[in-house]
mmCIF file of N, CA and C in Angstrom:
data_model
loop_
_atom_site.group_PDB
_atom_site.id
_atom_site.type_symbol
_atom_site.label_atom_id
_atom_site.label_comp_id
_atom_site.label_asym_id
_atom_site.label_seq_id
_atom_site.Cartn_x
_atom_site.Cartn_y
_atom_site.Cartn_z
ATOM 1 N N UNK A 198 -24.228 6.875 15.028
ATOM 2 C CA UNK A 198 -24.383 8.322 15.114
ATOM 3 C C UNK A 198 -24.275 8.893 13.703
ATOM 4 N N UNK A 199 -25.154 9.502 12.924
ATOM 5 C CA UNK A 199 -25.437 9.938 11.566
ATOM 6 C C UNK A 199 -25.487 11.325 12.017
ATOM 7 N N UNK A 200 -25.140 12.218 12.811
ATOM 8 C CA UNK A 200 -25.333 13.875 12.855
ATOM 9 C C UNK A 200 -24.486 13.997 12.252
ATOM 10 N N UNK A 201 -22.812 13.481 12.070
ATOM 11 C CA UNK A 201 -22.193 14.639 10.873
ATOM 12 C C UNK A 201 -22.590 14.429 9.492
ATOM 13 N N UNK A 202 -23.675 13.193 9.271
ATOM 14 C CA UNK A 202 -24.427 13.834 7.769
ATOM 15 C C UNK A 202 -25.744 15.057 7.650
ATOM 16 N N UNK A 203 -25.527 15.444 9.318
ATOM 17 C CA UNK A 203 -27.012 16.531 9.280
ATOM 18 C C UNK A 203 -26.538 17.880 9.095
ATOM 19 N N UNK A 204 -27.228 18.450 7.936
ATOM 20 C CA UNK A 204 -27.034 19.753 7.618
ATOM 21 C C UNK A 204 -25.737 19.962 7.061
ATOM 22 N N UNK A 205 -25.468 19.258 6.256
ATOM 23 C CA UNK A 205 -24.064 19.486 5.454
ATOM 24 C C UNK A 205 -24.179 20.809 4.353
ATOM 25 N N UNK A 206 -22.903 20.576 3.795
ATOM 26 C CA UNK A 206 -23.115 22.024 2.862
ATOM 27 C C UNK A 206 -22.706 21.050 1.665
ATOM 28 N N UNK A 207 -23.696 21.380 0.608
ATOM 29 C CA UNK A 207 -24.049 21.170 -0.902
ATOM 30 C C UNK A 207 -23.863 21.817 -1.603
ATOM 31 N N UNK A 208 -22.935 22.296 -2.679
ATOM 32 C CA UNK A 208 -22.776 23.676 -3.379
ATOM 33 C C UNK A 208 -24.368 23.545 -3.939
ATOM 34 N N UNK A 209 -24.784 24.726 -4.231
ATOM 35 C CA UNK A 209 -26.008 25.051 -5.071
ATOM 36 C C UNK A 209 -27.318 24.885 -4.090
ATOM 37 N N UNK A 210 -27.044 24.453 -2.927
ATOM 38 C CA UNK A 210 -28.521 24.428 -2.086
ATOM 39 C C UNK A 210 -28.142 24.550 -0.676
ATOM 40 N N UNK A 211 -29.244 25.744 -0.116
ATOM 41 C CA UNK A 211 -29.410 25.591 1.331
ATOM 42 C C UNK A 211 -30.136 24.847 2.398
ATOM 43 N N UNK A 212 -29.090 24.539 3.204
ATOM 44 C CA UNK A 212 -30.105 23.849 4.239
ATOM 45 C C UNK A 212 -31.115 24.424 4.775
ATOM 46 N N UNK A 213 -32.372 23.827 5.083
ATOM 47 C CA UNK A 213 -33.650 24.335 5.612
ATOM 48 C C UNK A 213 -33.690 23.459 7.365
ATOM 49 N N UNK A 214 -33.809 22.123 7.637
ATOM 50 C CA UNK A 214 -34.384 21.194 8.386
ATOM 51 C C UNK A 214 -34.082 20.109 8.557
ATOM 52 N N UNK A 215 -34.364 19.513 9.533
ATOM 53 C CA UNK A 215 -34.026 17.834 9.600
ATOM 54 C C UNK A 215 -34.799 17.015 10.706
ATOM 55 N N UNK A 216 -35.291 16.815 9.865
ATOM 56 C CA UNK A 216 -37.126 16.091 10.504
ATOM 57 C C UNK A 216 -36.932 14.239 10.668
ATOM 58 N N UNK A 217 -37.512 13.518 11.635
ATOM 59 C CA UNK A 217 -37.752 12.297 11.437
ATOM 60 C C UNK A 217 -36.931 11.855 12.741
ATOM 61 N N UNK A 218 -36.550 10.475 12.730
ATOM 62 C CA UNK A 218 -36.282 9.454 13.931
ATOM 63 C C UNK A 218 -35.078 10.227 14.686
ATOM 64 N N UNK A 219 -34.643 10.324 15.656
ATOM 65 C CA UNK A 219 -33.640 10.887 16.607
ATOM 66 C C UNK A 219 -32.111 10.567 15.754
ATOM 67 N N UNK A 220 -31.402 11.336 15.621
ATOM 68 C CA UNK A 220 -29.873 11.246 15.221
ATOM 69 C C UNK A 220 -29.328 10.465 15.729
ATOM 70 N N UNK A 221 -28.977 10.657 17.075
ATOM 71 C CA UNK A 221 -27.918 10.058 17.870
ATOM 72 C C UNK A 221 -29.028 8.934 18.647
ATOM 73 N N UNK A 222 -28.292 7.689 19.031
ATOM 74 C CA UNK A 222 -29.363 7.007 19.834
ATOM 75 C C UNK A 222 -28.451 6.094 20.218
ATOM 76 N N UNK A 223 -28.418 5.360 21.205
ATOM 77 C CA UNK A 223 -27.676 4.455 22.217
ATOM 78 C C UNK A 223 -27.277 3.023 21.050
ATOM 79 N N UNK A 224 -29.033 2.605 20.898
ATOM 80 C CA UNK A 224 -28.989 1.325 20.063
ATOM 81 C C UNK A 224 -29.823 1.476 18.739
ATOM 82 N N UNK A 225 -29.624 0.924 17.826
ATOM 83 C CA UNK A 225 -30.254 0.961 17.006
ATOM 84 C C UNK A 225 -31.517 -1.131 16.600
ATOM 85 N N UNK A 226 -32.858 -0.147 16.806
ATOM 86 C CA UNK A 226 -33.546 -1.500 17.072
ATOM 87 C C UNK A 226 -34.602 -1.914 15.884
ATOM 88 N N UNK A 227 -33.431 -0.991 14.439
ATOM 89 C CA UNK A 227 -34.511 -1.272 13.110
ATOM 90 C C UNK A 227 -34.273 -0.137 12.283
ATOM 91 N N UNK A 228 -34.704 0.040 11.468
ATOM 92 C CA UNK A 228 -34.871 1.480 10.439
ATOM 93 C C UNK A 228 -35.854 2.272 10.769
ATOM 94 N N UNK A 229 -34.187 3.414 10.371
ATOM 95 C CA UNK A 229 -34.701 4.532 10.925
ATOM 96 C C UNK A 229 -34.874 5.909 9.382
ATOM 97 N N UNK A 230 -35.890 6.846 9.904
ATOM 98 C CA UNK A 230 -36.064 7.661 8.796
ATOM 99 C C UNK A 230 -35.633 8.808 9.010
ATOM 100 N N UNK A 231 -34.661 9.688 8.702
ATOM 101 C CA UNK A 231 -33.977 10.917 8.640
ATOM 102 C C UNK A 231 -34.215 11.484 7.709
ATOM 103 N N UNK A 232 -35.221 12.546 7.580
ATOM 104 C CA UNK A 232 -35.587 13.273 6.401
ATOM 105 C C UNK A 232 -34.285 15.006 6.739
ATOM 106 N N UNK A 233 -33.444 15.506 5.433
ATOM 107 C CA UNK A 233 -32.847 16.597 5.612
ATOM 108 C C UNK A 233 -33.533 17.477 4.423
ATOM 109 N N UNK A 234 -33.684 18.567 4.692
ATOM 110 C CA UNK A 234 -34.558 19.324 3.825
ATOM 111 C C UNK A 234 -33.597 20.322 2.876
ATOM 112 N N UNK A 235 -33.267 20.309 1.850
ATOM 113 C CA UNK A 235 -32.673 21.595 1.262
ATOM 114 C C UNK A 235 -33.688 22.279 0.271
ATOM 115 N N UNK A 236 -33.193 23.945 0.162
ATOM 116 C CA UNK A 236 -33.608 24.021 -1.429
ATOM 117 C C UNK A 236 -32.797 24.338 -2.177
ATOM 118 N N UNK A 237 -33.057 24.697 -3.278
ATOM 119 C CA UNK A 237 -32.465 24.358 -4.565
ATOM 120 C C UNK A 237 -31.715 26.280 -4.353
ATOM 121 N N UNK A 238 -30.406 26.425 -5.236
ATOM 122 C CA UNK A 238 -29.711 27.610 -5.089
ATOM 123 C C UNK A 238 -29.960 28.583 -3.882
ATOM 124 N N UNK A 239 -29.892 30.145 -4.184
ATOM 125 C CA UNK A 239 -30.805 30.803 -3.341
ATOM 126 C C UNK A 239 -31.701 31.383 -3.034
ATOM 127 N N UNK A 240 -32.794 30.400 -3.381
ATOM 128 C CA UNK A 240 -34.076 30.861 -2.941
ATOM 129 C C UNK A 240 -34.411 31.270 -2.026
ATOM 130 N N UNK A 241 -35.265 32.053 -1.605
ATOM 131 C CA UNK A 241 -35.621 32.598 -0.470
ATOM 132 C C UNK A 241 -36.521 31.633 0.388
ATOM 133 N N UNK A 242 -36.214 31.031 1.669
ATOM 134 C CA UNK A 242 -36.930 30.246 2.132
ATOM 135 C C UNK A 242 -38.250 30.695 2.997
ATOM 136 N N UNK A 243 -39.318 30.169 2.296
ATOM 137 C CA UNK A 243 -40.641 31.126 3.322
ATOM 138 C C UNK A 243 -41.266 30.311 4.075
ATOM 139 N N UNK A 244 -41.596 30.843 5.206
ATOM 140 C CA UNK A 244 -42.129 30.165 6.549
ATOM 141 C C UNK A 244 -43.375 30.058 6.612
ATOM 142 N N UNK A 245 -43.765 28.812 7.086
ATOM 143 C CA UNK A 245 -45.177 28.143 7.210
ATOM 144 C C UNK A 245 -45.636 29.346 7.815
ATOM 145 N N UNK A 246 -46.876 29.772 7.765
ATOM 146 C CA UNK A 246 -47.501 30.538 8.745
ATOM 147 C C UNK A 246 -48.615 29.972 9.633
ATOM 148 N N UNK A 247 -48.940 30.305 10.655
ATOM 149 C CA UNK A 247 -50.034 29.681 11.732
ATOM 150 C C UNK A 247 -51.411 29.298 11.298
ATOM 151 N N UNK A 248 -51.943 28.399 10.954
ATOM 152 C CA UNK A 248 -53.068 28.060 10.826
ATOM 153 C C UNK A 248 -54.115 28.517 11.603
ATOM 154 N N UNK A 249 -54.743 29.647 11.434
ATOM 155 C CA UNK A 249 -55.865 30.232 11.858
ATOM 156 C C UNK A 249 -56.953 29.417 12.951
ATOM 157 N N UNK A 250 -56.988 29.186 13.792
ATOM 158 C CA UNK A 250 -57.914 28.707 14.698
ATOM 159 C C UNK A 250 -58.808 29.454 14.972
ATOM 160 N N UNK A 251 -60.319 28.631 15.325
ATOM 161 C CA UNK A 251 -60.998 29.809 16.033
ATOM 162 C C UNK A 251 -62.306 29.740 14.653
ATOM 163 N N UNK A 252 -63.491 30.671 15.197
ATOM 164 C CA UNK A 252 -64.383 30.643 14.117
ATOM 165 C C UNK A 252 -64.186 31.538 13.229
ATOM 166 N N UNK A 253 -64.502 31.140 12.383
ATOM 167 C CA UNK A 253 -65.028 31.982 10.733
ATOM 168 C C UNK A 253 -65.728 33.135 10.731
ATOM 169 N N UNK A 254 -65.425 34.387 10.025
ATOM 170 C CA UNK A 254 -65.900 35.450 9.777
ATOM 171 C C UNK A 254 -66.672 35.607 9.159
ATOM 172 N N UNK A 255 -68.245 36.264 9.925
ATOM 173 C CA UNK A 255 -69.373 36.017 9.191
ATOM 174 C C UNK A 255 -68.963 36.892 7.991
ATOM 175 N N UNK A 256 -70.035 36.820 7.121
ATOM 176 C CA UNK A 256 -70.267 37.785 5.890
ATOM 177 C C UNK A 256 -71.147 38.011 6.055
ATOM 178 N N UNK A 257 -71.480 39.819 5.984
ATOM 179 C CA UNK A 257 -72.767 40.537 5.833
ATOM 180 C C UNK A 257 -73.382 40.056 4.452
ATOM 181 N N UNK A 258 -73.166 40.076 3.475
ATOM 182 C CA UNK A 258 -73.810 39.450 2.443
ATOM 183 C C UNK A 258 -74.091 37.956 1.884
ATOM 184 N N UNK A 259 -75.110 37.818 1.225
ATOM 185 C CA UNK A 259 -74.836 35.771 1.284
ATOM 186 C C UNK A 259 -74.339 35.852 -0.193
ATOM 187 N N UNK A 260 -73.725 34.626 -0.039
ATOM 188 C CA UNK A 260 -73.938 34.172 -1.361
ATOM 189 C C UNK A 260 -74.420 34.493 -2.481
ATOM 190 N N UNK A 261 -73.890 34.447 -3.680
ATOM 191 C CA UNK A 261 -74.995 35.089 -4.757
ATOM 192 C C UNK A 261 -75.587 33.921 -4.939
ATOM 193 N N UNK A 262 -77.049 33.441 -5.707
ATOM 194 C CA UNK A 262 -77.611 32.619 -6.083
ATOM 195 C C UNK A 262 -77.636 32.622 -7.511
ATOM 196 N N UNK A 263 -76.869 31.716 -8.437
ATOM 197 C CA UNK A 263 -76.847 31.817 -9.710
ATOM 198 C C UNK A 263 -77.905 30.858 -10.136
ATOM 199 N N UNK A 264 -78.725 31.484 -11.222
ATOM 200 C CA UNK A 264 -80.294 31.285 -11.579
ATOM 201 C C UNK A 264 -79.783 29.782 -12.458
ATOM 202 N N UNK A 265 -80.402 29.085 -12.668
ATOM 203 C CA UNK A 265 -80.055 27.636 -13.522
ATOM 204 C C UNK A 265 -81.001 28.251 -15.177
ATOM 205 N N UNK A 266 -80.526 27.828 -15.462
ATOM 206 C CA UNK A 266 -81.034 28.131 -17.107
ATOM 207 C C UNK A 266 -81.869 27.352 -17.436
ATOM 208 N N UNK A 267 -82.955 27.639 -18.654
ATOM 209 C CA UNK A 267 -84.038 27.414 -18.865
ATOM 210 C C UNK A 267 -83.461 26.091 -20.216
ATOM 211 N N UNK A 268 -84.484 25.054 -19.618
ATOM 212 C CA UNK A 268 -84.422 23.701 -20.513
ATOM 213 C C UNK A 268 -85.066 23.865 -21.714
ATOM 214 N N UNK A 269 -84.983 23.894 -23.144
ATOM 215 C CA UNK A 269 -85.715 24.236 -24.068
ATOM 216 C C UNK A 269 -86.771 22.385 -23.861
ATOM 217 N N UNK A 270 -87.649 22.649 -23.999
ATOM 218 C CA UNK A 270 -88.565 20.980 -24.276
ATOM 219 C C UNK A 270 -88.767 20.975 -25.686
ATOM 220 N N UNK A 271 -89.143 21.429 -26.634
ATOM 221 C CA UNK A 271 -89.515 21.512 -27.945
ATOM 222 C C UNK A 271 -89.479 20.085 -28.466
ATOM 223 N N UNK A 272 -88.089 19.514 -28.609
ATOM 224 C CA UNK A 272 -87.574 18.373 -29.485
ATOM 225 C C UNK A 272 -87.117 17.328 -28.532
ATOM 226 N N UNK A 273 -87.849 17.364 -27.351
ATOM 227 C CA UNK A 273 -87.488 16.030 -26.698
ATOM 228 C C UNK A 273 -88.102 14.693 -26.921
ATOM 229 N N UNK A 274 -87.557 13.734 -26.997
ATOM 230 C CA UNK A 274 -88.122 12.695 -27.534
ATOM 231 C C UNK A 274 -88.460 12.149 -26.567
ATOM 232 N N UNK A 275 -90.143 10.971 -27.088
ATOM 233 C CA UNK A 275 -90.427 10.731 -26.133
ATOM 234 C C UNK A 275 -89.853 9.044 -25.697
ATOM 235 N N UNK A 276 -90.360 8.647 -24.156
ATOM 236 C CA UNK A 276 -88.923 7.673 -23.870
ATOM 237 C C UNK A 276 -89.930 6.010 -24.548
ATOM 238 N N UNK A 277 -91.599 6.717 -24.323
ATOM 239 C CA UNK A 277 -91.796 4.968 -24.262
ATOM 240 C C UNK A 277 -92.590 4.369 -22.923
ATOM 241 N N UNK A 278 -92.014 4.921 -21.620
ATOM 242 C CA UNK A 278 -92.343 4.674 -20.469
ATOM 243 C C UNK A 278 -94.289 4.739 -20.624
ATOM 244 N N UNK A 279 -95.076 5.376 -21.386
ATOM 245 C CA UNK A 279 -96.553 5.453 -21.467
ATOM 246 C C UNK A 279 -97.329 4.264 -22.182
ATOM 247 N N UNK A 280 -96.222 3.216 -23.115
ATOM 248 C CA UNK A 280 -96.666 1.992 -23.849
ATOM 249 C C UNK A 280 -95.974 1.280 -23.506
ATOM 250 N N UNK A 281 -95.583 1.316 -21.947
ATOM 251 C CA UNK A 281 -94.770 0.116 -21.411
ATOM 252 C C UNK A 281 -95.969 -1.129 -21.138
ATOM 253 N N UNK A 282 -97.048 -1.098 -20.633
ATOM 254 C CA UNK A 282 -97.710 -1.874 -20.163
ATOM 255 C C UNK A 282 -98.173 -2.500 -21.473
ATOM 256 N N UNK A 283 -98.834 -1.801 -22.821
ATOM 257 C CA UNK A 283 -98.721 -2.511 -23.799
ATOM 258 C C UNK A 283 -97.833 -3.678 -24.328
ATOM 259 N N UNK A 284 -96.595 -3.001 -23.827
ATOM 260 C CA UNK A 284 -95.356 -4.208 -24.330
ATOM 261 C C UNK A 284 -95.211 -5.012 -23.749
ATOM 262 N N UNK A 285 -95.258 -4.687 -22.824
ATOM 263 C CA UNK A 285 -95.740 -6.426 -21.206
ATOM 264 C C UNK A 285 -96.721 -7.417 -21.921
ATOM 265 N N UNK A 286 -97.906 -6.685 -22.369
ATOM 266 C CA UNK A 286 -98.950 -7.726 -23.313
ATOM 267 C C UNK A 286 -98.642 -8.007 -24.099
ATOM 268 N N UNK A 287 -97.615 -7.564 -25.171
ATOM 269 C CA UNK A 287 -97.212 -8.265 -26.478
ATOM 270 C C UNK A 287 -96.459 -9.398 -26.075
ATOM 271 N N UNK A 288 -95.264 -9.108 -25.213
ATOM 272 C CA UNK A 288 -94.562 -10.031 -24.971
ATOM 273 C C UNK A 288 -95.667 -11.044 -23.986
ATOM 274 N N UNK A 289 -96.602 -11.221 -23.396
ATOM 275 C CA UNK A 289 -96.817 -12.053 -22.796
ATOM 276 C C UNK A 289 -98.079 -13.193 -23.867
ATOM 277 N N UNK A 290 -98.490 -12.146 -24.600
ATOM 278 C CA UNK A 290 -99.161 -12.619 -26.029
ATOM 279 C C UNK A 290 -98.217 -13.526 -26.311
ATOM 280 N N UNK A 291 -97.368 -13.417 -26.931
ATOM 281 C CA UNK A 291 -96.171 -14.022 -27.759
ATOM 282 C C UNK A 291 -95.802 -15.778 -26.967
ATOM 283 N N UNK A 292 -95.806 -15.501 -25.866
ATOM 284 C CA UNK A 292 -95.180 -16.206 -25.058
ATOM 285 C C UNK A 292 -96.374 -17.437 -24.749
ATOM 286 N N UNK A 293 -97.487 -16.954 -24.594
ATOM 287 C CA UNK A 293 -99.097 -18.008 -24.778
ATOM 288 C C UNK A 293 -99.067 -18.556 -25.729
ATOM 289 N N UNK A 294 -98.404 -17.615 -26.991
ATOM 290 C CA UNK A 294 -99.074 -18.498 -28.178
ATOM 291 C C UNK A 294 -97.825 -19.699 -28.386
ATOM 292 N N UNK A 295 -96.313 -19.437 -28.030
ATOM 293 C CA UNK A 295 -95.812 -20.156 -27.827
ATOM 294 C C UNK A 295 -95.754 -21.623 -27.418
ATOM 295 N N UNK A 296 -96.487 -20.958 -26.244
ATOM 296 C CA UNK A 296 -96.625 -22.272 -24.935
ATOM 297 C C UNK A 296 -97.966 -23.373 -25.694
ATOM 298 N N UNK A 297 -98.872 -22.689 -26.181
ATOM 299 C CA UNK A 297 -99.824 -23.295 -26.895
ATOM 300 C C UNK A 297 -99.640 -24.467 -28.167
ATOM 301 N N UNK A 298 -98.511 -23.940 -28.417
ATOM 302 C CA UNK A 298 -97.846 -24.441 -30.160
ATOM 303 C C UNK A 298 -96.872 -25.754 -29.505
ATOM 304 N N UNK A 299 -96.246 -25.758 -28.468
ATOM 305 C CA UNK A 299 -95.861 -26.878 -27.919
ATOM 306 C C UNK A 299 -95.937 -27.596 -27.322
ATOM 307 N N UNK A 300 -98.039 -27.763 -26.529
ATOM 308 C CA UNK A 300 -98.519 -27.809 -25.942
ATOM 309 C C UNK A 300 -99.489 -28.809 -26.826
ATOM 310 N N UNK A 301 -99.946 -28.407 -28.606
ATOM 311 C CA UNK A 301 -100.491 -29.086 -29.236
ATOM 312 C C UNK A 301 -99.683 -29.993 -30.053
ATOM 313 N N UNK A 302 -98.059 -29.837 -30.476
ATOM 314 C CA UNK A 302 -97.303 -30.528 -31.248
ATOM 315 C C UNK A 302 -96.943 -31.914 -29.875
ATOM 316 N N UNK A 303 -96.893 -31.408 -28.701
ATOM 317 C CA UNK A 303 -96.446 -32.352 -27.513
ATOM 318 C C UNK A 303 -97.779 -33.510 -27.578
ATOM 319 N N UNK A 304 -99.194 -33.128 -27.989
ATOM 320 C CA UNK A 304 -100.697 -33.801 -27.927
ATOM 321 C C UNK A 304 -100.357 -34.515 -28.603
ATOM 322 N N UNK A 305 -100.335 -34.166 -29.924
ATOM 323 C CA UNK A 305 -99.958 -34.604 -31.289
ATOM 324 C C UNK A 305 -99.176 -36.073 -31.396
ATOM 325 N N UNK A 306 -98.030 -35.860 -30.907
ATOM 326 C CA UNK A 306 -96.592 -36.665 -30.636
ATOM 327 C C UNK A 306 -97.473 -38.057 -29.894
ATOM 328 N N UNK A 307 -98.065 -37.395 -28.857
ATOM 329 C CA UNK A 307 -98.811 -38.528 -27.846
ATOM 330 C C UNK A 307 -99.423 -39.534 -28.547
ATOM 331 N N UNK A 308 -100.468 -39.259 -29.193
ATOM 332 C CA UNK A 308 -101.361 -39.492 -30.323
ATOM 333 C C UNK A 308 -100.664 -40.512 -31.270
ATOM 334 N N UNK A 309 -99.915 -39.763 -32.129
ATOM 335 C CA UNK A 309 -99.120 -40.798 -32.851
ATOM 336 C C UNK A 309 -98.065 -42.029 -32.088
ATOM 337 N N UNK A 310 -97.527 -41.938 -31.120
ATOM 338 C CA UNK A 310 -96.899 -42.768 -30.101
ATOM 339 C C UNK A 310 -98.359 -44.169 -29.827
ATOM 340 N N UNK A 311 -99.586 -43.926 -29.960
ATOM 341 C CA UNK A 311 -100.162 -44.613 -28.880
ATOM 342 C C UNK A 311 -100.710 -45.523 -30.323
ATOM 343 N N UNK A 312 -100.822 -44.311 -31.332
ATOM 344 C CA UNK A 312 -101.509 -45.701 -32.648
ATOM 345 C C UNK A 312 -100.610 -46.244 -33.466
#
């Protein structure tokens, strides 16, 4: 039985509450959580108020619509994306002449191997 630690007196703070697992209980079958609420000196303690249910109050007026601002283009650089397909051919240029160069040194090799 933990109730005579509920709602004690603390110099400098008032009790508010005492929230969580039952105080008093026959058996105890594990941990239990006893939250006690104070505040600090004497503050004035203010009460939750009711959470409004129910629908929302239209508004005769909408929304304002705030205009988005104007993009200057002048000095934009360009990305590239218009000589992409060019660069596909360089690199695939590159890559033939490659395949070609080890294609005739591999002939070559043969050649000398056989005489």
């Amino acid at each position: 039985d933990v109730s005579a630690y509920d709602a004690i007196a603390i110099e400098g703070y008032t009790y508010v509450e005492t929230t969580g697992d039952l105080l008093q209980m026959d058996r105890i079958n594990g941990n239990k959580v006893i939250d006690v609420w104070y505040v600090a000196g004497g503050e004035e303690i203010i009460p939750d108020e009711e959470t409004p249910t129910g629908d929302a109050p239209i508004e005769e007026d909408p929304v304002a619509v705030i205009p988005e601002p104007e993009v200057p283009l002048g000095n934009v650089p360009q990305t590239g994306d218009r000589n992409m397909p060019i660069g596909w051919l360089m690199v695939a240029l590159v890559s033939a002449g490659g395949l070609a160069v080890l294609a005739a040194t591999d002939r070559r090799r043969k050649e000398e191997e056989e005489v």
